[in-house]
Amino acid sequence: EVWVACPDGLYQMAWNSSVIQRPKLGLAAKSGTLRALALDALPLTGSVAGLALLGNHLVAVDLDESGEWLFSGRVHPPALKQGSSLLALALRAGQGLALDSTSLVHHWDASTGRWSSEAHQLPSGF
């Protein structure tokens, strides 16, 4: 399967030999632009399947019983410096990372829903 993250949602691409057919709507971003997406390749039982930046909101992404992707609720964002915003996300085995516009990397634990009190500063120009 191939999934494509677009500003208006997450789409599954249908394959017909070597031709990509018209995409099927999977996850529609009805309340804002999909700015970033991280799907967990090793999700823990009972944990979220992914994180997304939807507009200015951080949201959890899950699969429903029928295998459809859905936004399952907001996640409280990490404490950010005045004027900064989240830019990128990563998620693996229930451990999340969020990069902000000041090059701080924040750590999130999906099992507790809490952000670490300390963020890590990336080197200048990184």
PDB file of N, CA, C and O in Angstrom, residues 4 39 42-43 47 79 100 122:
ATOM      1  N   VAL A   4      -0.380   8.771   0.645  1.00  0.00           N
ATOM      2  CA  VAL A   4       0.201  10.065   0.330  1.00  0.00           C
ATOM      3  C   VAL A   4      -0.438  11.116   1.234  1.00  0.00           C
ATOM      4  O   VAL A   4      -1.663  11.223   1.304  1.00  0.00           O
ATOM      5  N   LEU A  39       3.193   8.417  11.231  1.00  0.00           N
ATOM      6  CA  LEU A  39       2.502   7.163  11.537  1.00  0.00           C
ATOM      7  C   LEU A  39       3.491   6.228  12.215  1.00  0.00           C
ATOM      8  O   LEU A  39       4.643   6.124  11.806  1.00  0.00           O
ATOM      9  N   LEU A  42       5.663   0.836  14.590  1.00  0.00           N
ATOM     10  CA  LEU A  42       5.619  -0.185  15.649  1.00  0.00           C
ATOM     11  C   LEU A  42       4.687   0.280  16.772  1.00  0.00           C
ATOM     12  O   LEU A  42       5.123   0.501  17.898  1.00  0.00           O
ATOM     13  N   PRO A  43       3.393   0.440  16.474  1.00  0.00           N
ATOM     14  CA  PRO A  43       2.487   0.973  17.501  1.00  0.00           C
ATOM     15  C   PRO A  43       2.314  -0.003  18.669  1.00  0.00           C
ATOM     16  O   PRO A  43       2.292  -1.214  18.482  1.00  0.00           O
ATOM     17  N   SER A  47      -2.140   2.277  21.997  1.00  0.00           N
ATOM     18  CA  SER A  47      -1.527   3.573  21.726  1.00  0.00           C
ATOM     19  C   SER A  47      -2.089   4.146  20.426  1.00  0.00           C
ATOM     20  O   SER A  47      -2.722   3.444  19.647  1.00  0.00           O
ATOM     21  N   ALA A  79       5.122  22.600  25.666  1.00  0.00           N
ATOM     22  CA  ALA A  79       5.300  24.023  25.968  1.00  0.00           C
ATOM     23  C   ALA A  79       6.275  24.600  24.949  1.00  0.00           C
ATOM     24  O   ALA A  79       7.389  24.089  24.787  1.00  0.00           O
ATOM     25  N   ASP A 100      10.235  22.082  16.753  1.00  0.00           N
ATOM     26  CA  ASP A 100       9.580  23.385  16.644  1.00  0.00           C
ATOM     27  C   ASP A 100      10.432  24.350  15.822  1.00  0.00           C
ATOM     28  O   ASP A 100      11.547  24.024  15.407  1.00  0.00           O
ATOM     29  N   LEU A 122      18.748  21.582  18.839  1.00  0.00           N
ATOM     30  CA  LEU A 122      19.591  21.132  17.751  1.00  0.00           C
ATOM     31  C   LEU A 122      20.699  22.169  17.514  1.00  0.00           C
ATOM     32  O   LEU A 122      20.511  23.351  17.790  1.00  0.00           O
TER      33      LEU A 122
END
